[in-house]
Tab-separated table of C-alpha atoms (C1' of nucleotides) in Angstrom:
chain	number	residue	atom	x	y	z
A	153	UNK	CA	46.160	83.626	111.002
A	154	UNK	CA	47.790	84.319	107.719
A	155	UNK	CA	49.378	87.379	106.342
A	156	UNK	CA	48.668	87.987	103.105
A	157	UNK	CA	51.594	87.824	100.032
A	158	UNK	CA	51.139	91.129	99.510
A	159	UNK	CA	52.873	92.476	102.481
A	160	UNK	CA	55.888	90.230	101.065
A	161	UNK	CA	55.612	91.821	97.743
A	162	UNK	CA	55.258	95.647	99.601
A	163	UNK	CA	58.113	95.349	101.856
A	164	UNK	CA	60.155	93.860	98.881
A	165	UNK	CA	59.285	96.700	96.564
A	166	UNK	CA	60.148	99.522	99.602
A	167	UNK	CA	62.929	98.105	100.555
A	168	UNK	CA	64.279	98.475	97.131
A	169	UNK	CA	63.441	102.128	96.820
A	170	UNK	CA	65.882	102.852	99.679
A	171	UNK	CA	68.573	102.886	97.039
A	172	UNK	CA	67.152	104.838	94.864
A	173	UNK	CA	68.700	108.311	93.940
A	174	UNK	CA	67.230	111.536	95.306
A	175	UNK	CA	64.482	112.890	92.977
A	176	UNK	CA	64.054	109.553	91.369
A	177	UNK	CA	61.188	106.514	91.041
A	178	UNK	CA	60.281	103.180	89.746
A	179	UNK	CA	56.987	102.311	87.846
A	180	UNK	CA	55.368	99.187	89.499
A	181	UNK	CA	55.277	97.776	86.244
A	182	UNK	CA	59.655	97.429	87.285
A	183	UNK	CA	59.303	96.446	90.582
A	184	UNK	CA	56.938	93.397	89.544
A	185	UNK	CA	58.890	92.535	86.824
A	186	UNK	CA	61.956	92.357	89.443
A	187	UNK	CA	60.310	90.447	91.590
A	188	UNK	CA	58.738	87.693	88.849
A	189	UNK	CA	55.337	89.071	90.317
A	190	UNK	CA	52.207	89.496	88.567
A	191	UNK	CA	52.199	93.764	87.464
A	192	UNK	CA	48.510	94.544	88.321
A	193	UNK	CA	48.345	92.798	91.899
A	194	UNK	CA	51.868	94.368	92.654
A	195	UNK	CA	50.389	98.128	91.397
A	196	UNK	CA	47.510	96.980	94.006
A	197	UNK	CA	49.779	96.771	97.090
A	198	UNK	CA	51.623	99.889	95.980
A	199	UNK	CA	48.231	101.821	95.976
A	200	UNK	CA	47.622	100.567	99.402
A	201	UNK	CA	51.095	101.983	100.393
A	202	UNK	CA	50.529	105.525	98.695
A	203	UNK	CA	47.202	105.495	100.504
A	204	UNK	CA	49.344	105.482	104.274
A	205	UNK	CA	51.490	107.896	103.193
A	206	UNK	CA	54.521	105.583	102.883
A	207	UNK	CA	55.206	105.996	98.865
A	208	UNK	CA	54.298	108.824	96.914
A	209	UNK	CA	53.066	108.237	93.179
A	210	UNK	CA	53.375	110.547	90.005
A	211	UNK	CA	51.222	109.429	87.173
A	212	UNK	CA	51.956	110.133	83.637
A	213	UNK	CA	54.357	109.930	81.442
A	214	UNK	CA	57.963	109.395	83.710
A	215	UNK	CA	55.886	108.599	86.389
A	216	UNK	CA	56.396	106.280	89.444
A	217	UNK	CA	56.763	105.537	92.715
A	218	UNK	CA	59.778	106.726	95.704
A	219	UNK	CA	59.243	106.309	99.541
A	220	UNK	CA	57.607	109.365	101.213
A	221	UNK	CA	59.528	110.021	104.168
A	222	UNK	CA	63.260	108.715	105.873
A	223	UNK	CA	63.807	105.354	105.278
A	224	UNK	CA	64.532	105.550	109.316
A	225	UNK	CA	60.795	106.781	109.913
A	226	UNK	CA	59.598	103.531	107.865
A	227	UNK	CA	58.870	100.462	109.871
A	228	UNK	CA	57.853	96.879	109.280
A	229	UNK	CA	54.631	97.371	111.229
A	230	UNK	CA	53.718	100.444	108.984
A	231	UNK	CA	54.002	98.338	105.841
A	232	UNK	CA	51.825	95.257	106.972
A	233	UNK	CA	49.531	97.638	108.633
A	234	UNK	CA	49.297	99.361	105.225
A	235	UNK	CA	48.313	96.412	103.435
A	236	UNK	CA	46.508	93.937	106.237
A	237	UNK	CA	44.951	96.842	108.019
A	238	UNK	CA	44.840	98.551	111.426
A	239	UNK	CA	42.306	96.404	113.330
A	240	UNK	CA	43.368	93.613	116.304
A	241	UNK	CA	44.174	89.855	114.790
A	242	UNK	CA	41.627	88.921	117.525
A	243	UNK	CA	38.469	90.374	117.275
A	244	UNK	CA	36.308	90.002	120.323
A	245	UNK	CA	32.596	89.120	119.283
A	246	UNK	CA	31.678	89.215	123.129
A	247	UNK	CA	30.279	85.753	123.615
A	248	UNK	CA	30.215	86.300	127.357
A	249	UNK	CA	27.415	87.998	126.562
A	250	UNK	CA	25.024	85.290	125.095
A	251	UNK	CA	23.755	82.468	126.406
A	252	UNK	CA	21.520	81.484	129.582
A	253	UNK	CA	24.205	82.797	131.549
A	254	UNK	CA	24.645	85.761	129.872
A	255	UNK	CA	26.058	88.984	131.352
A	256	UNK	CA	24.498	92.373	131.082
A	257	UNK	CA	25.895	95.086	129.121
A	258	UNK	CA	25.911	96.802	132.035
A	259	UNK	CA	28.670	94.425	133.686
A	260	UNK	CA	30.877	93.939	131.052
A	261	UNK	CA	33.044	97.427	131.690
A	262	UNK	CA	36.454	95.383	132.195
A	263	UNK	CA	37.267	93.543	129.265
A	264	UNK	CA	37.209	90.121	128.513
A	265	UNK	CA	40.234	88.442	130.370
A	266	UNK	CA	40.858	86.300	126.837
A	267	UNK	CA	40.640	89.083	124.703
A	268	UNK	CA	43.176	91.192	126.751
A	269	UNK	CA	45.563	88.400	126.600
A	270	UNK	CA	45.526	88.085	122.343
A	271	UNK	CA	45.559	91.923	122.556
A	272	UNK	CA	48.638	91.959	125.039
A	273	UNK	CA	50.451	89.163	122.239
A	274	UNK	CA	49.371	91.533	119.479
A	275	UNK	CA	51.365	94.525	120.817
A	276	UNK	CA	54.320	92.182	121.650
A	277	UNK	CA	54.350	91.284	117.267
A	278	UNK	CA	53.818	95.226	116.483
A	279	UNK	CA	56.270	96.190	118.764
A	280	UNK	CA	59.119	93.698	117.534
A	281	UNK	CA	58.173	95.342	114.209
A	282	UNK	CA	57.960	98.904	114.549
A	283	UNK	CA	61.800	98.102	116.125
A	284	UNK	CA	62.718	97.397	112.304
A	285	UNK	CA	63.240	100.065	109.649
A	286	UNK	CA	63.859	99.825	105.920
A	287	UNK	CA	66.887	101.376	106.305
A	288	UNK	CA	67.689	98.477	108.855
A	289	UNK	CA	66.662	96.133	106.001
A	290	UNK	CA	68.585	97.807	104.011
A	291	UNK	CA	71.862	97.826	105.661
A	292	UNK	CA	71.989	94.222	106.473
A	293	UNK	CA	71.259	93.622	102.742
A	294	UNK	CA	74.133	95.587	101.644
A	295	UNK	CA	76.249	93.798	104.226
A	296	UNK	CA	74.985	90.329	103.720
A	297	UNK	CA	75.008	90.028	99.501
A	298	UNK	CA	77.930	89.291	97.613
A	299	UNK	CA	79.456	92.382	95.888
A	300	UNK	CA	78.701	90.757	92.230
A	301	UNK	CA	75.310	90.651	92.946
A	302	UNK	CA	75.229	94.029	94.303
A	303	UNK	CA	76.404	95.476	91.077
A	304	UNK	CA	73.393	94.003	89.521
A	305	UNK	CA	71.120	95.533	91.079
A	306	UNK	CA	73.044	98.666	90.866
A	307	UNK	CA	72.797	98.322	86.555
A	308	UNK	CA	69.277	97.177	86.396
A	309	UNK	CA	68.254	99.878	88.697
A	310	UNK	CA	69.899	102.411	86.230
A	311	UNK	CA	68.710	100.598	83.243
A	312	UNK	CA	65.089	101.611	85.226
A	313	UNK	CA	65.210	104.141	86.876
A	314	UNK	CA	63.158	106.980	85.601
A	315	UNK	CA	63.661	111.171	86.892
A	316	UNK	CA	60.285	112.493	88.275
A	317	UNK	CA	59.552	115.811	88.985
A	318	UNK	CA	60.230	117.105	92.644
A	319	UNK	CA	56.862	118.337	93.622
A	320	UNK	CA	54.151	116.053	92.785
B	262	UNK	CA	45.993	88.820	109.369
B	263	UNK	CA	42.890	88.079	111.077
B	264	UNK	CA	42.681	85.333	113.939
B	265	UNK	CA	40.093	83.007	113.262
B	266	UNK	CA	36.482	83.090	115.370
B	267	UNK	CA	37.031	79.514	116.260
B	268	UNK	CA	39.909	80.081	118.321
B	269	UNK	CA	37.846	82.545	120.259
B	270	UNK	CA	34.910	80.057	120.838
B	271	UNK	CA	37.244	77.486	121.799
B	272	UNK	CA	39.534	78.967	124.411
B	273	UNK	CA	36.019	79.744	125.826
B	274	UNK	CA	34.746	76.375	125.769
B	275	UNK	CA	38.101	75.424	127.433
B	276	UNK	CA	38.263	77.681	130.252
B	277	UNK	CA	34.969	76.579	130.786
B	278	UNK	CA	35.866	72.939	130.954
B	279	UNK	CA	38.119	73.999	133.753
B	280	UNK	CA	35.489	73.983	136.194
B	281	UNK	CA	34.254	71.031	135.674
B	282	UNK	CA	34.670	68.061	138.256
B	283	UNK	CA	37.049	65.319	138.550
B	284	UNK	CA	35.532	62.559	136.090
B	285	UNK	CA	33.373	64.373	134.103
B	286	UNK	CA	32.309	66.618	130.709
B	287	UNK	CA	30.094	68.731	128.868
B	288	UNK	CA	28.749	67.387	125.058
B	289	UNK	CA	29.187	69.628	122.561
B	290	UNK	CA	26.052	70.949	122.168
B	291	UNK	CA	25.764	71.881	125.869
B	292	UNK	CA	28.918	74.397	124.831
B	293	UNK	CA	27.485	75.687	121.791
B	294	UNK	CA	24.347	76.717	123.697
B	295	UNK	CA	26.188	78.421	126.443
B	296	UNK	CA	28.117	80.534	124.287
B	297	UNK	CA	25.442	81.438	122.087
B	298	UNK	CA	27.124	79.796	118.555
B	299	UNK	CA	26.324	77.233	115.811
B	300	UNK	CA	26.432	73.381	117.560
B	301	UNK	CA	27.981	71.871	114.833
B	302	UNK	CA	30.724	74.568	114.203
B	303	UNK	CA	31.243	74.644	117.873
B	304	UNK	CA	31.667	70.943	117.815
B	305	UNK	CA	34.444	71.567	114.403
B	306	UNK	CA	36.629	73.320	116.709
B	307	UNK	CA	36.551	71.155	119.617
B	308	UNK	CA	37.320	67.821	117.419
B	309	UNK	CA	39.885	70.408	116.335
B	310	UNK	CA	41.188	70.484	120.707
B	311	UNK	CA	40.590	66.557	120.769
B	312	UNK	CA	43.082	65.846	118.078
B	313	UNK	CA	45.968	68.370	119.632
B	314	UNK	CA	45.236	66.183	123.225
B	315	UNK	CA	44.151	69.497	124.546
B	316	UNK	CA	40.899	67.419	125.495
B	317	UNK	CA	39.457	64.126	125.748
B	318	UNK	CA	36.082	63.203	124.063
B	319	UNK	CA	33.929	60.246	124.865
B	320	UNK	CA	31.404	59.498	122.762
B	321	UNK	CA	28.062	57.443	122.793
B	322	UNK	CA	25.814	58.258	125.777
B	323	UNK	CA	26.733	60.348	128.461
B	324	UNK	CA	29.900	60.945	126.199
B	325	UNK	CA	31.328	64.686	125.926
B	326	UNK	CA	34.492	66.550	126.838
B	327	UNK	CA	36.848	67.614	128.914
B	328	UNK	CA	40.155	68.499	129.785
B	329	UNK	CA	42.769	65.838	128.875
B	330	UNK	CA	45.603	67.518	131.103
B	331	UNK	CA	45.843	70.012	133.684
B	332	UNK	CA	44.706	73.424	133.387
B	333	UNK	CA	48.066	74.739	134.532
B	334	UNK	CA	49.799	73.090	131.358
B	335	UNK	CA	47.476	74.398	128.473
B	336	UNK	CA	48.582	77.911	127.318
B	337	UNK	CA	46.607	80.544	125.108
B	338	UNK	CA	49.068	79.223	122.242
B	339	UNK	CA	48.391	75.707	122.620
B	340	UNK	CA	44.689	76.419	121.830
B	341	UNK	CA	45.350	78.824	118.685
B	342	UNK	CA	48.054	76.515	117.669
B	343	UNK	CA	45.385	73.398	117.362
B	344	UNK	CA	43.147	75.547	115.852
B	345	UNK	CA	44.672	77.682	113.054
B	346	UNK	CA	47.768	75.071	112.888
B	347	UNK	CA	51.408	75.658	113.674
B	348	UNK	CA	52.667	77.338	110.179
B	349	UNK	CA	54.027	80.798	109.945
B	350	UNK	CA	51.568	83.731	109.577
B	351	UNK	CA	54.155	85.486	107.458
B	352	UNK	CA	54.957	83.173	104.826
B	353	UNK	CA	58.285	83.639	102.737
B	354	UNK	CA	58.331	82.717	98.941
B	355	UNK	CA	61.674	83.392	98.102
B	356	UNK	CA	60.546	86.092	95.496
B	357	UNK	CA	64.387	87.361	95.735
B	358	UNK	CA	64.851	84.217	93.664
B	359	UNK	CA	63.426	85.810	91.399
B	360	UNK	CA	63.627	88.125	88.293
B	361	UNK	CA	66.132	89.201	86.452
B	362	UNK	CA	68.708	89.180	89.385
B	363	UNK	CA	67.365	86.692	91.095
B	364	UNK	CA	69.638	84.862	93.414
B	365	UNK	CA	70.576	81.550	92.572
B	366	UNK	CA	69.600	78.831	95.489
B	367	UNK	CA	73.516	78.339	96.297
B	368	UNK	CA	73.535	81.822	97.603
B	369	UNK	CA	70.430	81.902	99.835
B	370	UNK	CA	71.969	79.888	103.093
B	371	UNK	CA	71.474	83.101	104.799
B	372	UNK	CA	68.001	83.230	105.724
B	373	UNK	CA	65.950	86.650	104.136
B	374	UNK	CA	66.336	89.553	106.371
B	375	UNK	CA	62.608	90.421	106.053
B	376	UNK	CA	61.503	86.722	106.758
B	377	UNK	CA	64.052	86.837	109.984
B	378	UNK	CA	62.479	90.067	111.328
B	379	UNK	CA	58.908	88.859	110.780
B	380	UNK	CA	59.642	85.139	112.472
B	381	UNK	CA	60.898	86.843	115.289
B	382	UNK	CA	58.136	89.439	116.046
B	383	UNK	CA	56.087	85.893	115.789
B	384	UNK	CA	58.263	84.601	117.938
B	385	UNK	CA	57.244	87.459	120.840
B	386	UNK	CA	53.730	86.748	119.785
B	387	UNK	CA	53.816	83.101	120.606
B	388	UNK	CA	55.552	83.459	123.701
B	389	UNK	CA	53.112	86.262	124.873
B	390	UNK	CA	50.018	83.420	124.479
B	391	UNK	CA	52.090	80.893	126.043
B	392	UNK	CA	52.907	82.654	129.395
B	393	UNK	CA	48.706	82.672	129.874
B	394	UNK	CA	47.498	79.541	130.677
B	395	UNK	CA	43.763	78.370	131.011
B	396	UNK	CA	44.115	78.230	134.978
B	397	UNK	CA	45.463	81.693	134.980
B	398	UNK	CA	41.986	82.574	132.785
B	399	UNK	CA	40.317	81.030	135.411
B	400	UNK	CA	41.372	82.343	138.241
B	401	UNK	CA	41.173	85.685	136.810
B	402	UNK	CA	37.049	85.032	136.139
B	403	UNK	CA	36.398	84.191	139.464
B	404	UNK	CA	37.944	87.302	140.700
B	405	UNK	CA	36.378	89.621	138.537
B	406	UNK	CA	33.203	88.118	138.146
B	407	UNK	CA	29.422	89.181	140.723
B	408	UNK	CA	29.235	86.075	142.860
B	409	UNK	CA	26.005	86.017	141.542
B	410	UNK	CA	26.937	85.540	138.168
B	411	UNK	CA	29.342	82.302	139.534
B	412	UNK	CA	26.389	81.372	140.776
B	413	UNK	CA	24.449	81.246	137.994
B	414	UNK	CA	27.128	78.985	136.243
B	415	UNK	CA	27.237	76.548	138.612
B	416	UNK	CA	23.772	75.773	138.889
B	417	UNK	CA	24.398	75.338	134.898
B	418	UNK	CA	26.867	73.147	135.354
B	419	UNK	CA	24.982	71.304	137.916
B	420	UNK	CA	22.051	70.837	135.511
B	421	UNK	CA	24.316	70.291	132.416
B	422	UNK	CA	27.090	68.244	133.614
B	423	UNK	CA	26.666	64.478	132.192
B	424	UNK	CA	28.401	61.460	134.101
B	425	UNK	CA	31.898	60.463	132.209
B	426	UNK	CA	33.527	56.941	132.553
B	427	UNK	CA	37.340	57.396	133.401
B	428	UNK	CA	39.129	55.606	130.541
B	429	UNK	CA	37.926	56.840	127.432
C	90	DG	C1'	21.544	42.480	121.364
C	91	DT	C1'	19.092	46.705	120.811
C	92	DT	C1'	18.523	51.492	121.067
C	93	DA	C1'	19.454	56.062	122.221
C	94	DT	C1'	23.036	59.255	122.210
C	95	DT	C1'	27.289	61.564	120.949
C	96	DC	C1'	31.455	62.407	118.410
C	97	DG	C1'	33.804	62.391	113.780
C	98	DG	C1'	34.611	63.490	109.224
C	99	DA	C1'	32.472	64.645	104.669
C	100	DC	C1'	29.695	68.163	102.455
C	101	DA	C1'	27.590	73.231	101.137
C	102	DT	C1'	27.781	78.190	101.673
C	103	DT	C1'	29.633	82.564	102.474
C	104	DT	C1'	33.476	85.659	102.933
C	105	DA	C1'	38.116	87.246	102.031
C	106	DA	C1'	42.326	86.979	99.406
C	107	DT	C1'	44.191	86.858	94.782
C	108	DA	C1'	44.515	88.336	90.150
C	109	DT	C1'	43.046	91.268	86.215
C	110	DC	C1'	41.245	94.935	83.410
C	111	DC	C1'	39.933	99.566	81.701
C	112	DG	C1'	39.237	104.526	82.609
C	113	DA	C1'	41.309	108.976	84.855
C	114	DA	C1'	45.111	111.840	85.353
C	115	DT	C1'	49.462	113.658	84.230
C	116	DT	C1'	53.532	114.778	81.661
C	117	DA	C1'	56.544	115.049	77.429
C	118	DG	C1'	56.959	116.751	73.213
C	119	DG	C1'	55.514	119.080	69.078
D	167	DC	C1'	48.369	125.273	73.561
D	168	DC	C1'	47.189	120.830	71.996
D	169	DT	C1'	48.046	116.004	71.174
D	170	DA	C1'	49.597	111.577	72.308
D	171	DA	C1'	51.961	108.414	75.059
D	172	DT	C1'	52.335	106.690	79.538
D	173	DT	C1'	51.265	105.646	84.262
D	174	DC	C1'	48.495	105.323	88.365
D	175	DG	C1'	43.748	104.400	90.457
D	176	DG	C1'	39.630	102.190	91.380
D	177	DA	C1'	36.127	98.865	89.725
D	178	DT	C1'	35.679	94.176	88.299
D	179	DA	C1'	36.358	88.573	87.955
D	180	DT	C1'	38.406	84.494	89.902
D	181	DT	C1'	40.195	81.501	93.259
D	182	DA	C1'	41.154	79.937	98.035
D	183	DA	C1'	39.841	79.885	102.784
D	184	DA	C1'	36.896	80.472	106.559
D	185	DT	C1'	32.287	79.585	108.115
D	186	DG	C1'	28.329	76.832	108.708
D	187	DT	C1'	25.653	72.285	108.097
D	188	DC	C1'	24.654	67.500	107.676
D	189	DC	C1'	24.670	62.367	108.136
D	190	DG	C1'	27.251	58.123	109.223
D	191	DA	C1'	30.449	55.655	112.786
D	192	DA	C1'	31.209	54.515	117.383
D	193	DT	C1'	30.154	53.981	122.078
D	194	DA	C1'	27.633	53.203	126.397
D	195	DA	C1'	23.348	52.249	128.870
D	196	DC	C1'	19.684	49.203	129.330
DNA sequence: GTTATTCGGACATTTAATATCCGAATTAGG
DNA sequence: CCTAATTCGGATATTAAATGTCCGAATAAC
């Protein structure tokens, strides 16, 4: 029951798009480097988050990638689910079925008491994340860091940033 | 973020073990053929149970297992927890260490905001699995369940159940 | 004490996560 | 309009973990 690094390495990277300017991106080869993150696996998470609809690319020459939608309309859960996948934790291989004591297909209509339970405890994670947005995220970043630091990030995102074309 | 197949064979090899009578167990094999798995990967998971003192094996003939506390005091969690380990799913490395403004350890007292939000959405996870215990599972079978099909199990038991001295 | 039986940990195999590379697509500039 | 530089995208290796198997250690019955 592991979830993988590269839902780390996606929320990360989206989380810092929140601050970039309108009409702007960052190539993934930036956000690895910012992160001390190997470029190629980081470009692989980013695919998987231009795939849900969460970042939109531009390829080419001043190309990139900038969050899709609201920051307000992006949620924890979407992220991991981007990268991990949609499917239960617990996947029910229906055991109750094998065996000499066996039950029929045929009475196996409610479903399995233990398999309802991980499913209920599954909904109670998604839920506490779909509660959190990257602008959330965001916020308590800005509120939490140390105004030095903040400037940083302010002059190596303008070192990086790159303009890209409204409509890609 | 996927839960491992043992944990589902071995709450079922638990809640099964809550039928059994005072003094007594099923070997591992007995299990395993019930459910319709592997003996010897069935057998992984339940040395896996015997090592949290979830259960209590005997070994030698007439050995097997059974519950090593009541069936009222072992949750859902206590089961996964023995069987994919305690550690956090989500798994934070730090990366805003990192890169060129990386923060330097002195300033990181303040745990990450992303770590924070995904400990507690395991948090309500957890405490989903431990509010179901195995008696509740129970309980919940024999209601559900054709009286025919109890029926069934018990003259399974009957025919399976082995003998078990009372201090192992 | 001997033997049959069962659990326990060490050992392969398969699957998924991790990391990397090269071609496809797009834009900037001439 | 064409060329060249640049960037994303999917296909491809490598490593770690889950899955499955085996044989020795320990115990109880006889």
């Amino acid at each position: 029951m592991q979830i993988s690094k590269g839902v780390e390495w996606a929320v990360h990277a989206a989380s810092m798009m929140v601050a970039l300017p309108e009409g702007r991106g960052l190539k993934a080869a930036a956000l690895a480097h910012y992160h001390g993150v190997p470029t190629a696996y980081m470009a692989k998470q980013l695919q998987a988050l231009s795939k849900a609809g969460i970042v939109q690319s531009s390829r080419g020459a001043h190309g990139g990638y900038r969050l899709a939608k609201p920051a307000t309309d992006i949620s924890l859960w979407d992220i991991t689910a981007a990268i991990e996948g949609h499917g239960p934790a617990f996947r029910c291989t229906e055991i109750r079925q094998n065996g000499p004591c066996g039950l029929k297909r045929k009475d196996c209509r409610s479903p399995c008491q233990i398999a309802a339970a991980f499913s209920s405890a599954e909904r109670a994670f998604r839920d506490s994340l779909k509660a959190v947005t990257l602008a959330d995220i965001g916020l308590q970043f800005v509120r939490d860091s140390e105004p030095e630091h903040l400037s940083d990030i302010m002059h190596w995102l303008e070192s990086e940033v790159m303009p890209l074309s409204d409509t890609p």
